Amino acid sequence: MRSLCRALLHGPADAETLRGASAFFESALAKAVGASTRPSFGNPWSPRVRPNPTEEAGRRTVLLALAPTLLLDGIGLARAAQPATAHRLAECQLFELYCRSVGLDEPATSAPLKFRAKLTLAGATLPPLDDPTFFHAPNIPDFAWTLPAVQLCLFHRPRSYFPELLGWTLAHGLREPDWWDDDDAAETGRCRALARAALEACTDRDEGRVHAGWSLYCLSFTELLQETAGQLARRLQAREAMASIVQAKRAHALGHHGRVLLAGRSLDDWLAQAGPEPLLDALRDSPYLDRTCAAESRLIRAMDFGGPMFGVFDAAERRVCLDWIEDESRSVDMAATGSAFIPRPNRVNQRPKSGPRSKRAFYTALLGAESTSDIPGQATEVVERTLRLTRLFMQLQRGYRRFFPYDEAAFHARIEAIYRHDIERYRPLTVPPRIGKDFCRWVILQLAPTILVDGCWLAGIATAAENLDTIDRHLLKIYADELGNGRPERNHPNVYRRLLDDLGIRLPPFASEAFAQDPRFLDAAFDIPVYLLAIGQHPRRYFPELLGLNLAIELSGLGAGYMRLIDLLRDHGIDPAIIQLHLSIDNLASGHAARARDAVMIYMDEMERKGGAEVSRQVWKRIWTGYLSLETTALKWALQIRWRSRS
């Protein structure tokens, strides 16, 4: 379960891993459905067992057992609003719940981050979620990983298990808060209302599967607390704790203790044995321990400053050693220690997956990709081909598109210059436009495949609250705005749908094959959206390029181009709401363009500090390549050719 959770959170989760996760989920679901008792559906509930120890060590034990679950709070909703589904009300509301969970607008309100603070205040030591040692920390019991595995399966399969996700979310929201939870009653009320609203918005839901999701959460959380209560009753003994520490460190201790003798054998010989038990037995009867005054033992003094093992054992591990010396049957608090043996993750060599070849087929396939293993194998080829072509023409760029060495002031000045230049090009429409209404209508049709997936290049950013840095939060905020922040009427693709309806343009559902194969579209109409969907599926692999691409997209929503287009549409009696929306929300003062610019600056500063000048130069070239790549696709040129041919 530990390794499964790590693979599902940090990935890439291959097809075999996801099949195993789905099999586990189905098994857990069947068990929950068959449970004899469960809380009444749709009502606030509390688990039957609610451990509430009064002593500090016991409370640490409870917090550590709950840590994987509560630090991943909301992760099952992170991908609820995917490019293919984000225009629907229920998905919008679930994504809004995710944004509230991670504290998108104000990190201090995030439930997982508040729980991390509780851990710290309780003296429970745990690595961060992005540290591989987190998943193998011995102070987190094995049973604590079952519920997080379910959460992470929902993270990868939000469409396949959407009814169950609705029931799970409602059960989570209606669980009565306890001492380990956030105590914000107002926020709890808002989240409960959103969970209920999402359920009501899904009018074609399978009630049986929704109830199964409810039961799954209730049973999983109840069992987690039951196991935790059992652990409190059988507190780990000092000898077991000491054995765990020795086992974790033995691989790196071998070779350093050839001269240290214990019962006539070198300590290296003792460490080379299969388990730590013989070594512990030998140590108990050795002169290295002083049972009358454990702190004066040679073993303990060796851990102090100046000793040969200084820095090998932390303070919590030193306390366990003292407990073991004084009385090996004494119960100890493993919540204080966090060392671990970390196995190397299995690396599975994956062959490139076969998939569609045409741009139209790629569009449908990419929209259908629910998780990493569903991505067509040639998706990276699409991205690489676009970036390769962009690099080829980079030296030919002129004016503000020309590459330049990065420094913060120069970059900031370039962005301001691009913005100012485009604003100053604007001239109000004073004569009847040469472009007729029919051509405008045709262009609006050709842009539909792109704008109906607006924001898709950022769809893969969402993750656990603790793993979202400042850059991720800028990007995630842009994505949330594109989706309407839980309000479908503000969802950018839905605004465009209203425009299409107003113009009488009827299209098949955009995620269907019929849409992609519609003969009214140019092939070039799928160049941009296929590139955006493909790079959005690989946000970490192409992160510098993604930052540059995002900057280009957000800046393109400002200036003369959009202002003239608004005038043109109004002159023809066409609602310019979608253009006006981007012109305002993409603003460079505090809108998307400002966030995109700041994300680049923060990232470049980070690369300079971590990698030095050479690394930052390479990264900057990748960012600018991403910036230029938006213009590499063929739609712009196809539209111009069509216009000139009609003139």
XYZ file of C-alpha atoms in Angstrom:
647
model
C 0.000 0.000 0.000
C 2.862 2.393 0.759
C 4.455 1.862 -2.650
C 1.081 2.010 -4.384
C 0.259 5.341 -2.752
C 3.628 6.765 -3.716
C 3.252 5.655 -7.343
C -0.293 7.023 -7.572
C 0.617 10.405 -6.098
C 3.963 11.056 -7.757
C 3.763 8.707 -10.742
C 4.022 8.223 -13.481
C 1.439 5.556 -12.727
C 1.683 2.966 -15.493
C -1.172 0.802 -16.762
C -0.246 -2.115 -14.504
C -0.230 0.091 -11.411
C -3.622 1.564 -12.296
C -5.096 -1.874 -12.937
C -3.907 -2.941 -9.500
C -5.328 0.223 -7.956
C -8.688 -0.332 -9.637
C -8.791 -3.972 -8.491
C -8.082 -2.831 -4.930
C -10.782 -0.160 -5.200
C -13.364 -2.639 -6.487
C -12.536 -5.030 -3.654
C -12.876 -2.279 -1.033
C -16.133 -1.154 -2.629
C -17.606 -4.654 -2.552
C -16.676 -4.979 1.112
C -18.338 -1.638 1.919
C -21.526 -2.536 0.052
C -21.720 -5.813 1.948
C -21.229 -4.207 5.360
C -24.088 -4.974 7.746
C -24.262 -1.501 9.277
C -23.578 1.924 7.873
C -24.570 5.522 8.731
C -27.846 6.794 7.312
C -27.214 8.208 3.841
C -27.137 11.976 3.531
C -27.116 12.755 7.267
C -24.270 13.962 9.497
C -22.537 11.005 11.096
C -19.688 10.045 13.415
C -17.565 6.875 13.473
C -18.457 4.404 16.208
C -14.886 4.528 17.559
C -13.310 7.926 18.162
C -9.971 7.581 20.004
C -9.284 10.587 22.189
C -6.306 9.826 24.442
C -5.454 12.440 27.017
C -1.693 11.873 27.160
C 0.566 13.551 24.620
C 2.119 10.329 23.317
C -1.289 8.790 22.609
C -2.470 11.824 20.693
C 0.688 11.664 18.590
C -0.107 8.039 17.800
C -3.573 9.004 16.543
C -2.293 11.920 14.483
C 0.374 9.753 12.830
C -2.186 7.098 11.904
C -4.439 9.764 10.349
C -1.603 11.637 8.636
C -1.648 9.987 5.168
C -5.416 10.433 4.943
C -5.679 14.005 6.198
C -2.546 15.298 4.465
C -4.110 14.049 1.218
C -7.490 15.573 1.984
C -9.195 16.624 -1.257
C -6.824 14.722 -3.562
C -9.670 12.591 -4.918
C -11.272 15.765 -6.319
C -8.131 17.222 -7.925
C -8.977 15.855 -11.369
C -12.752 15.919 -11.073
C -12.920 18.739 -13.650
C -10.953 17.467 -16.645
C -10.978 19.135 -20.083
C -13.715 16.755 -21.231
C -15.969 17.304 -18.212
C -15.129 20.688 -16.664
C -18.104 22.449 -18.252
C -20.620 20.395 -16.225
C -22.087 21.713 -12.980
C -21.334 18.724 -10.720
C -17.704 18.550 -11.817
C -17.322 22.311 -11.395
C -18.588 22.123 -7.839
C -16.345 19.190 -6.930
C -13.353 21.093 -8.290
C -14.393 24.106 -6.231
C -14.338 21.813 -3.183
C -10.799 20.772 -4.109
C -9.741 24.418 -4.424
C -11.159 25.120 -0.975
C -9.373 22.091 0.463
C -5.964 23.214 -0.790
C -6.629 26.837 0.163
C -6.086 28.087 -3.385
C -6.757 31.737 -2.584
C -5.346 31.564 0.955
C -3.058 28.626 1.839
C -3.510 29.299 5.556
C -7.086 28.021 5.260
C -6.068 24.667 3.756
C -7.231 21.694 5.834
C -4.158 19.537 4.989
C -1.768 22.370 5.811
C -3.562 22.979 9.105
C -3.235 19.278 9.895
C 0.509 19.431 9.179
C 0.705 22.228 11.757
C -1.091 19.987 14.290
C 1.491 17.265 13.679
C 4.337 19.683 14.246
C 2.832 21.123 17.430
C 2.305 17.595 18.741
C 5.968 16.749 18.166
C 5.154 14.112 15.511
C 8.013 14.098 13.018
C 7.099 13.356 9.390
C 8.827 14.214 6.101
C 6.904 16.289 3.534
C 4.720 14.520 0.985
C 7.196 15.073 -1.846
C 9.919 13.279 0.129
C 10.023 9.534 -0.698
C 10.767 8.761 2.963
C 7.226 9.875 3.818
C 5.792 6.710 2.297
C 8.085 4.414 4.301
C 8.109 6.241 7.627
C 7.995 3.557 10.371
C 6.038 5.834 12.686
C 3.081 5.588 10.287
C 1.473 2.155 10.744
C 0.812 -0.042 7.711
C -2.960 0.063 8.169
C -2.906 3.857 7.745
C -2.309 3.536 3.974
C -5.523 1.741 2.999
C -7.822 4.770 2.955
C -5.266 7.003 1.126
C -4.985 4.310 -1.573
C -8.737 4.692 -2.173
C -8.390 8.485 -2.302
C -5.603 8.231 -4.861
C -7.520 5.747 -6.989
C -10.323 8.328 -7.216
C -7.644 10.910 -8.123
C -6.742 8.819 -11.188
C -10.228 7.564 -12.083
C -12.639 10.462 -11.398
C -14.751 9.677 -14.447
C -14.861 5.894 -14.127
C -15.939 6.187 -10.481
C -17.812 9.487 -10.630
C -20.959 8.260 -8.824
C -18.794 6.732 -6.085
C -16.807 9.976 -5.903
C -20.031 11.902 -5.290
C -21.034 9.569 -2.440
C -17.513 9.531 -0.981
C -17.354 13.338 -1.022
C -20.740 13.670 0.668
C -19.751 11.202 3.406
C -16.469 13.031 3.974
C -18.242 16.380 4.177
C -20.949 15.147 6.559
C -18.584 13.417 8.984
C -18.805 15.317 12.258
C -15.502 17.099 13.004
C -13.325 15.733 15.801
C -10.312 16.983 17.720
C -7.901 16.197 14.871
C -9.941 18.159 12.297
C -10.081 21.814 11.362
C -12.498 23.578 13.705
C -13.817 26.159 11.202
C -17.576 25.590 11.464
C -18.402 28.107 8.716
C -16.063 26.418 6.237
C -17.453 23.002 7.161
C -20.935 24.304 6.362
C -19.861 25.693 2.991
C -18.156 22.431 2.029
C -21.207 20.404 3.035
C -23.405 22.628 0.903
C -21.093 22.199 -2.102
C -21.014 18.406 -1.682
C -24.825 18.277 -1.580
C -25.090 20.651 -4.538
C -22.712 18.521 -6.627
C -24.818 15.450 -5.914
C -28.045 17.229 -6.846
C -26.468 18.638 -10.023
C -25.769 15.124 -11.335
C -29.319 14.361 -12.446
C -28.494 11.101 -14.237
C -26.596 9.587 -11.320
C -26.673 5.908 -10.429
C -28.084 6.033 -6.891
C -26.747 2.584 -6.025
C -23.196 3.550 -6.910
C -23.501 6.886 -5.061
C -24.620 4.999 -1.932
C -21.717 2.586 -2.420
C -19.283 5.516 -2.415
C -20.912 6.818 0.776
C -20.532 3.416 2.431
C -16.942 3.079 1.259
C -15.871 6.310 2.947
C -17.805 5.614 6.150
C -16.422 2.077 6.480
C -12.860 3.063 5.504
C -12.657 5.914 8.009
C -14.296 3.868 10.758
C -11.838 1.005 10.224
C -8.935 3.440 10.270
C -10.025 4.697 13.679
C -10.630 1.151 14.963
C -7.114 0.124 13.964
C -5.748 3.271 15.571
C -7.565 2.505 18.819
C -6.105 -0.995 18.720
C -2.628 0.429 18.262
C -3.133 2.644 21.299
C -3.974 -0.468 23.314
C -0.842 -2.350 22.241
C 1.778 0.402 22.305
C 5.014 -0.609 20.590
C 7.588 -2.006 22.971
C 11.086 -0.567 23.256
C 12.773 -3.650 21.806
C 10.571 -3.546 18.680
C 11.281 0.160 18.262
C 15.017 -0.381 18.684
C 14.970 -3.249 16.175
C 13.183 -1.012 13.649
C 15.860 1.675 14.006
C 18.738 -0.799 13.638
C 17.121 -2.381 10.590
C 16.683 1.027 8.959
C 20.337 1.998 9.443
C 22.196 -1.309 9.079
C 22.761 -1.116 5.289
C 24.647 2.154 5.648
C 26.436 1.141 8.847
C 28.125 -1.896 7.265
C 31.815 -1.294 6.552
C 32.271 1.302 9.288
C 32.554 -1.048 12.283
C 35.178 -3.645 11.377
C 37.330 -2.748 14.390
C 34.502 -2.561 16.929
C 34.275 -5.896 18.761
C 31.152 -7.274 20.374
C 31.244 -10.738 22.015
C 34.416 -11.569 20.104
C 33.069 -10.609 16.675
C 33.231 -7.366 14.738
C 30.155 -5.229 14.765
C 30.134 -5.442 10.944
C 29.656 -9.212 11.288
C 26.660 -8.668 13.562
C 25.183 -6.088 11.178
C 25.576 -8.437 8.205
C 23.164 -10.959 9.708
C 19.642 -11.245 8.369
C 17.892 -9.459 11.215
C 18.721 -7.147 14.137
C 17.680 -9.550 16.928
C 21.077 -11.300 17.499
C 22.816 -7.920 17.605
C 20.386 -6.576 20.197
C 20.829 -9.707 22.347
C 24.613 -9.303 22.229
C 24.429 -5.621 23.066
C 22.273 -6.177 26.162
C 25.017 -8.178 27.856
C 27.889 -5.999 26.641
C 29.918 -3.241 28.341
C 28.427 -0.787 25.863
C 25.316 -0.492 28.060
C 24.980 0.833 31.590
C 21.578 -0.239 32.930
C 22.038 1.646 36.202
C 22.457 4.943 34.313
C 21.409 4.569 30.710
C 22.590 8.062 29.743
C 26.169 7.103 30.708
C 26.198 4.052 28.438
C 29.052 3.987 25.922
C 26.441 3.438 23.199
C 24.644 6.664 24.155
C 27.849 8.682 24.583
C 28.915 7.584 21.093
C 25.847 9.432 19.766
C 26.772 12.703 21.475
C 28.912 15.477 20.015
C 32.469 14.241 19.518
C 31.373 10.589 19.514
C 31.835 8.279 16.494
C 28.065 8.117 15.870
C 27.254 11.808 16.282
C 24.617 12.767 13.715
C 23.656 9.164 12.969
C 20.754 9.108 15.444
C 18.338 11.990 15.898
C 16.972 13.060 19.292
C 13.872 10.871 19.044
C 15.923 7.781 18.146
C 18.269 8.509 21.039
C 15.249 8.482 23.394
C 14.207 5.068 22.054
C 17.738 3.757 22.747
C 17.552 5.039 26.308
C 14.156 3.361 26.837
C 15.507 0.090 25.494
C 18.565 0.186 27.748
C 16.482 0.940 30.833
C 13.713 -1.574 30.150
C 13.305 -3.282 26.811
C 9.681 -4.216 27.560
C 8.699 -0.588 28.118
C 6.104 0.821 25.730
C 7.484 3.672 23.651
C 6.048 6.338 21.372
C 7.104 5.686 17.783
C 5.256 8.818 16.718
C 8.368 10.739 17.623
C 10.765 8.965 15.292
C 10.769 9.049 11.515
C 13.768 7.163 10.150
C 13.164 4.635 7.428
C 14.719 2.188 5.037
C 13.753 3.345 1.549
C 13.548 0.656 -1.116
C 14.354 1.667 -4.643
C 11.182 2.135 -6.681
C 10.620 -0.396 -9.430
C 11.253 1.044 -12.847
C 9.073 -0.492 -15.516
C 10.294 -0.042 -19.063
C 7.283 0.996 -21.067
C 7.019 0.762 -24.803
C 5.413 3.759 -26.486
C 1.696 3.128 -26.672
C 0.151 2.913 -30.101
C -2.569 5.402 -30.820
C -4.318 7.582 -33.369
C -2.375 9.322 -36.083
C -4.624 12.095 -37.407
C -4.993 15.365 -35.508
C -8.740 14.901 -35.342
C -8.432 11.430 -33.824
C -5.786 12.703 -31.403
C -8.175 15.390 -30.209
C -10.799 12.815 -29.249
C -8.225 10.433 -27.735
C -6.631 13.128 -25.590
C -10.003 14.270 -24.307
C -10.764 10.663 -23.421
C -7.564 10.232 -21.393
C -8.643 9.969 -17.764
C -5.233 9.191 -16.265
C -1.595 8.866 -17.264
C -1.869 5.348 -18.664
C -4.671 6.454 -21.025
C -2.563 9.063 -22.813
C -1.918 8.121 -26.452
C 1.701 7.081 -26.928
C 2.320 9.730 -29.569
C 1.241 12.627 -27.331
C 4.867 13.465 -26.576
C 5.621 13.302 -30.300
C 3.034 16.034 -30.876
C 4.717 18.240 -28.278
C 8.251 17.462 -29.444
C 7.372 18.154 -33.078
C 5.889 21.544 -32.220
C 8.844 22.508 -30.022
C 11.356 21.279 -32.613
C 9.743 23.429 -35.292
C 9.683 26.383 -32.903
C 13.404 26.040 -32.173
C 14.102 25.829 -35.886
C 12.518 29.223 -36.518
C 13.670 30.865 -33.280
C 16.635 32.578 -34.938
C 14.329 34.149 -37.516
C 12.173 35.944 -34.955
C 12.221 39.716 -34.923
C 11.050 42.494 -32.665
C 9.566 41.532 -29.330
C 9.546 37.837 -30.254
C 13.336 37.784 -30.581
C 15.185 35.702 -27.983
C 17.103 37.684 -25.345
C 19.254 36.801 -22.310
C 17.197 36.623 -19.144
C 17.470 38.890 -16.204
C 14.530 39.927 -14.108
C 14.532 43.570 -15.117
C 14.937 42.806 -18.825
C 12.164 40.228 -18.732
C 9.799 42.535 -16.889
C 10.581 45.334 -19.338
C 10.010 43.054 -22.346
C 6.580 41.980 -21.089
C 5.577 45.597 -20.441
C 6.845 46.581 -23.897
C 4.862 43.790 -25.589
C 1.752 44.875 -23.741
C 2.236 48.593 -24.381
C 3.022 48.049 -28.072
C -0.149 46.036 -28.575
C -2.313 48.535 -26.709
C -0.967 51.443 -28.741
C -1.809 49.682 -32.010
C -5.512 49.888 -31.244
C -7.656 52.283 -33.246
C -11.436 52.366 -32.748
C -13.529 51.172 -35.692
C -14.668 54.278 -37.621
C -15.667 52.806 -41.005
C -17.630 49.661 -41.931
C -15.325 46.646 -41.485
C -14.005 44.756 -44.524
C -14.559 41.472 -42.693
C -18.156 40.384 -43.076
C -20.407 38.625 -40.606
C -20.299 35.317 -42.484
C -16.528 35.197 -42.245
C -16.697 36.041 -38.527
C -19.147 33.204 -38.048
C -16.843 30.828 -39.931
C -13.828 31.836 -37.810
C -15.850 31.342 -34.622
C -16.637 27.827 -35.837
C -12.964 27.065 -36.550
C -11.931 28.239 -33.083
C -14.447 25.963 -31.329
C -12.092 22.947 -30.894
C -9.596 25.236 -29.124
C -11.859 27.352 -26.947
C -14.019 24.416 -25.866
C -10.892 23.074 -24.087
C -9.802 26.463 -22.726
C -7.376 25.996 -19.835
C -6.545 22.393 -20.754
C -2.782 23.056 -20.792
C -2.990 23.501 -17.006
C -5.256 20.527 -16.248
C -2.424 18.413 -14.818
C -1.213 20.909 -12.201
C -3.638 19.970 -9.410
C -2.156 17.752 -6.689
C -1.959 17.488 -2.892
C -2.060 20.830 -1.059
C 1.379 20.341 0.457
C 2.938 19.737 -2.970
C 1.626 22.980 -4.465
C 4.321 25.650 -4.449
C 3.789 29.335 -5.280
C 4.207 28.738 -9.022
C 1.706 25.874 -9.019
C -0.795 28.024 -7.158
C -0.508 30.788 -9.772
C -1.166 28.257 -12.533
C -3.933 26.491 -10.643
C -5.667 29.810 -9.996
C -5.635 30.510 -13.738
C -7.100 27.062 -14.411
C -9.808 27.548 -11.788
C -10.764 30.875 -13.390
C -10.955 29.249 -16.829
C -13.371 26.696 -15.354
C -15.508 29.393 -13.736
C -14.553 28.809 -10.084
C -17.462 26.446 -9.533
C -19.913 28.565 -11.576
C -20.680 26.853 -14.932
C -22.149 30.068 -16.333
C -18.687 31.624 -15.924
C -16.881 28.625 -17.398
C -15.076 29.927 -20.504
C -16.033 27.007 -22.786
C -19.656 27.447 -21.686
C -19.533 31.157 -22.553
C -18.356 30.086 -25.999
C -21.157 27.525 -26.252
C -23.653 30.315 -25.714
C -22.021 32.236 -28.574
C -22.259 29.201 -30.857
C -25.925 28.779 -29.921
C -26.640 32.462 -30.581
C -25.153 32.084 -34.075
C -27.110 28.905 -34.751
C -23.953 26.792 -34.999
C -24.943 23.301 -33.927
C -22.146 20.853 -33.152
C -21.961 17.301 -31.775
C -20.681 16.872 -28.185
C -17.102 18.118 -28.313
C -15.554 14.964 -26.805
C -17.196 12.720 -29.398
C -15.668 11.354 -32.593
C -18.489 13.009 -34.531
C -17.256 16.427 -33.371
C -13.666 15.837 -34.446
C -14.744 14.392 -37.793
C -17.172 17.221 -38.578
C -16.313 18.241 -42.176
C -17.000 21.906 -41.448
C -13.720 22.111 -39.521
C -10.357 22.649 -41.162
C -7.732 20.082 -40.204
C -5.697 23.044 -38.944
C -8.449 23.798 -36.408
C -7.106 20.904 -34.336
C -3.433 21.928 -34.340
C -3.578 24.221 -31.321
C -5.964 22.182 -29.115
C -4.081 18.918 -29.738
C -0.819 20.614 -28.738
C -2.428 22.187 -25.658
C -4.090 18.945 -24.573
C -0.878 16.959 -25.122
C 1.416 19.284 -23.181
C -1.219 19.525 -20.436
C -0.901 15.766 -19.935
C 2.857 16.117 -19.258
C 3.114 19.242 -17.076
C 6.247 18.203 -15.180
C 8.155 16.893 -18.181
C 7.620 20.155 -20.083
C 7.288 22.534 -17.166
C 9.563 25.321 -18.524
C 7.848 25.182 -21.923
C 4.469 25.151 -20.188
C 5.357 28.347 -18.319
C 6.308 30.073 -21.577
C 3.253 28.782 -23.427
C 0.974 29.927 -20.611
C 2.561 33.385 -20.724
C 1.972 33.629 -24.477
C -1.652 32.536 -24.137
C -2.439 34.987 -21.360
C -0.679 37.919 -23.087
C -2.508 37.155 -26.335
C -5.755 38.042 -24.585
C -4.671 41.669 -24.227
C -4.245 44.616 -26.566
C -5.323 45.708 -30.018
C -6.160 42.291 -31.441
C -8.929 41.564 -28.952
C -10.078 45.181 -28.754
C -10.530 45.339 -32.541
C -12.293 41.987 -32.487
C -14.768 43.263 -29.896
C -15.519 46.263 -32.131
C -15.918 44.002 -35.160
C -18.294 41.572 -33.441
C -20.401 44.363 -32.015
C -20.668 45.973 -35.460
C -22.097 42.689 -36.769
C -24.425 42.234 -33.793
C -22.428 39.303 -32.406
C -22.027 39.008 -28.636
C -18.320 39.635 -27.802
C -18.639 38.286 -24.220
C -15.956 35.600 -24.625
C -13.450 38.152 -25.954
C -14.355 40.754 -23.339
C -13.966 38.121 -20.636
C -10.402 37.359 -21.663
C -9.530 41.007 -22.135
C -10.467 41.694 -18.518
C -9.428 38.536 -16.666
C -6.064 38.259 -18.453
C -5.036 41.774 -17.366
C -1.391 42.498 -16.604
C -2.096 44.343 -13.355
C -3.337 41.383 -11.300
C -4.938 38.973 -13.763
C -3.760 35.904 -15.635
C -1.002 37.654 -17.560
C 0.422 38.983 -14.291
C 0.298 35.508 -12.711
C 1.913 33.979 -15.803
C 4.711 36.590 -15.734
C 5.289 36.150 -11.995
C 5.369 32.357 -12.323
C 8.196 32.643 -14.859
C 10.141 35.058 -12.655
C 9.788 32.879 -9.554
C 10.864 29.788 -11.494
C 13.898 31.497 -13.028
C 14.969 32.793 -9.627
C 14.669 29.258 -8.253
C 16.700 27.786 -11.128
C 19.421 30.409 -10.693
C 19.740 29.616 -7.000
C 19.657 25.836 -7.420
C 21.517 25.329 -10.691
C 23.569 28.423 -11.315
C 23.941 30.525 -14.439
C 24.333 27.701 -16.983
C 21.231 25.824 -15.835
C 19.178 29.011 -15.736
C 20.275 29.877 -19.312
C 19.121 26.465 -20.545
C 15.837 26.737 -18.686
C 15.216 30.236 -20.023
C 15.691 29.049 -23.606
C 13.096 26.336 -22.963
C 10.669 28.883 -21.502
C 11.038 31.202 -24.494
C 10.636 28.253 -26.851
C 7.341 27.507 -25.108
C 6.380 31.162 -25.462
C 6.990 31.115 -29.227
C 5.387 27.694 -29.738
C 1.851 29.100 -29.673
C 2.478 30.733 -33.052
C 4.020 27.606 -34.588
C 0.709 25.849 -35.113
C -0.960 26.285 -38.495
C -4.432 27.631 -37.674
C -3.426 31.303 -37.732
C -1.962 30.943 -41.212
C -4.918 28.902 -42.448
C -7.333 31.630 -41.335
C -5.261 34.330 -43.044
C -5.098 32.345 -46.284
C -8.853 31.809 -46.195
C -9.436 35.526 -45.602
C -7.169 36.577 -48.451
C -8.777 34.098 -50.813
C -12.164 35.680 -50.082
C -10.963 39.269 -50.407
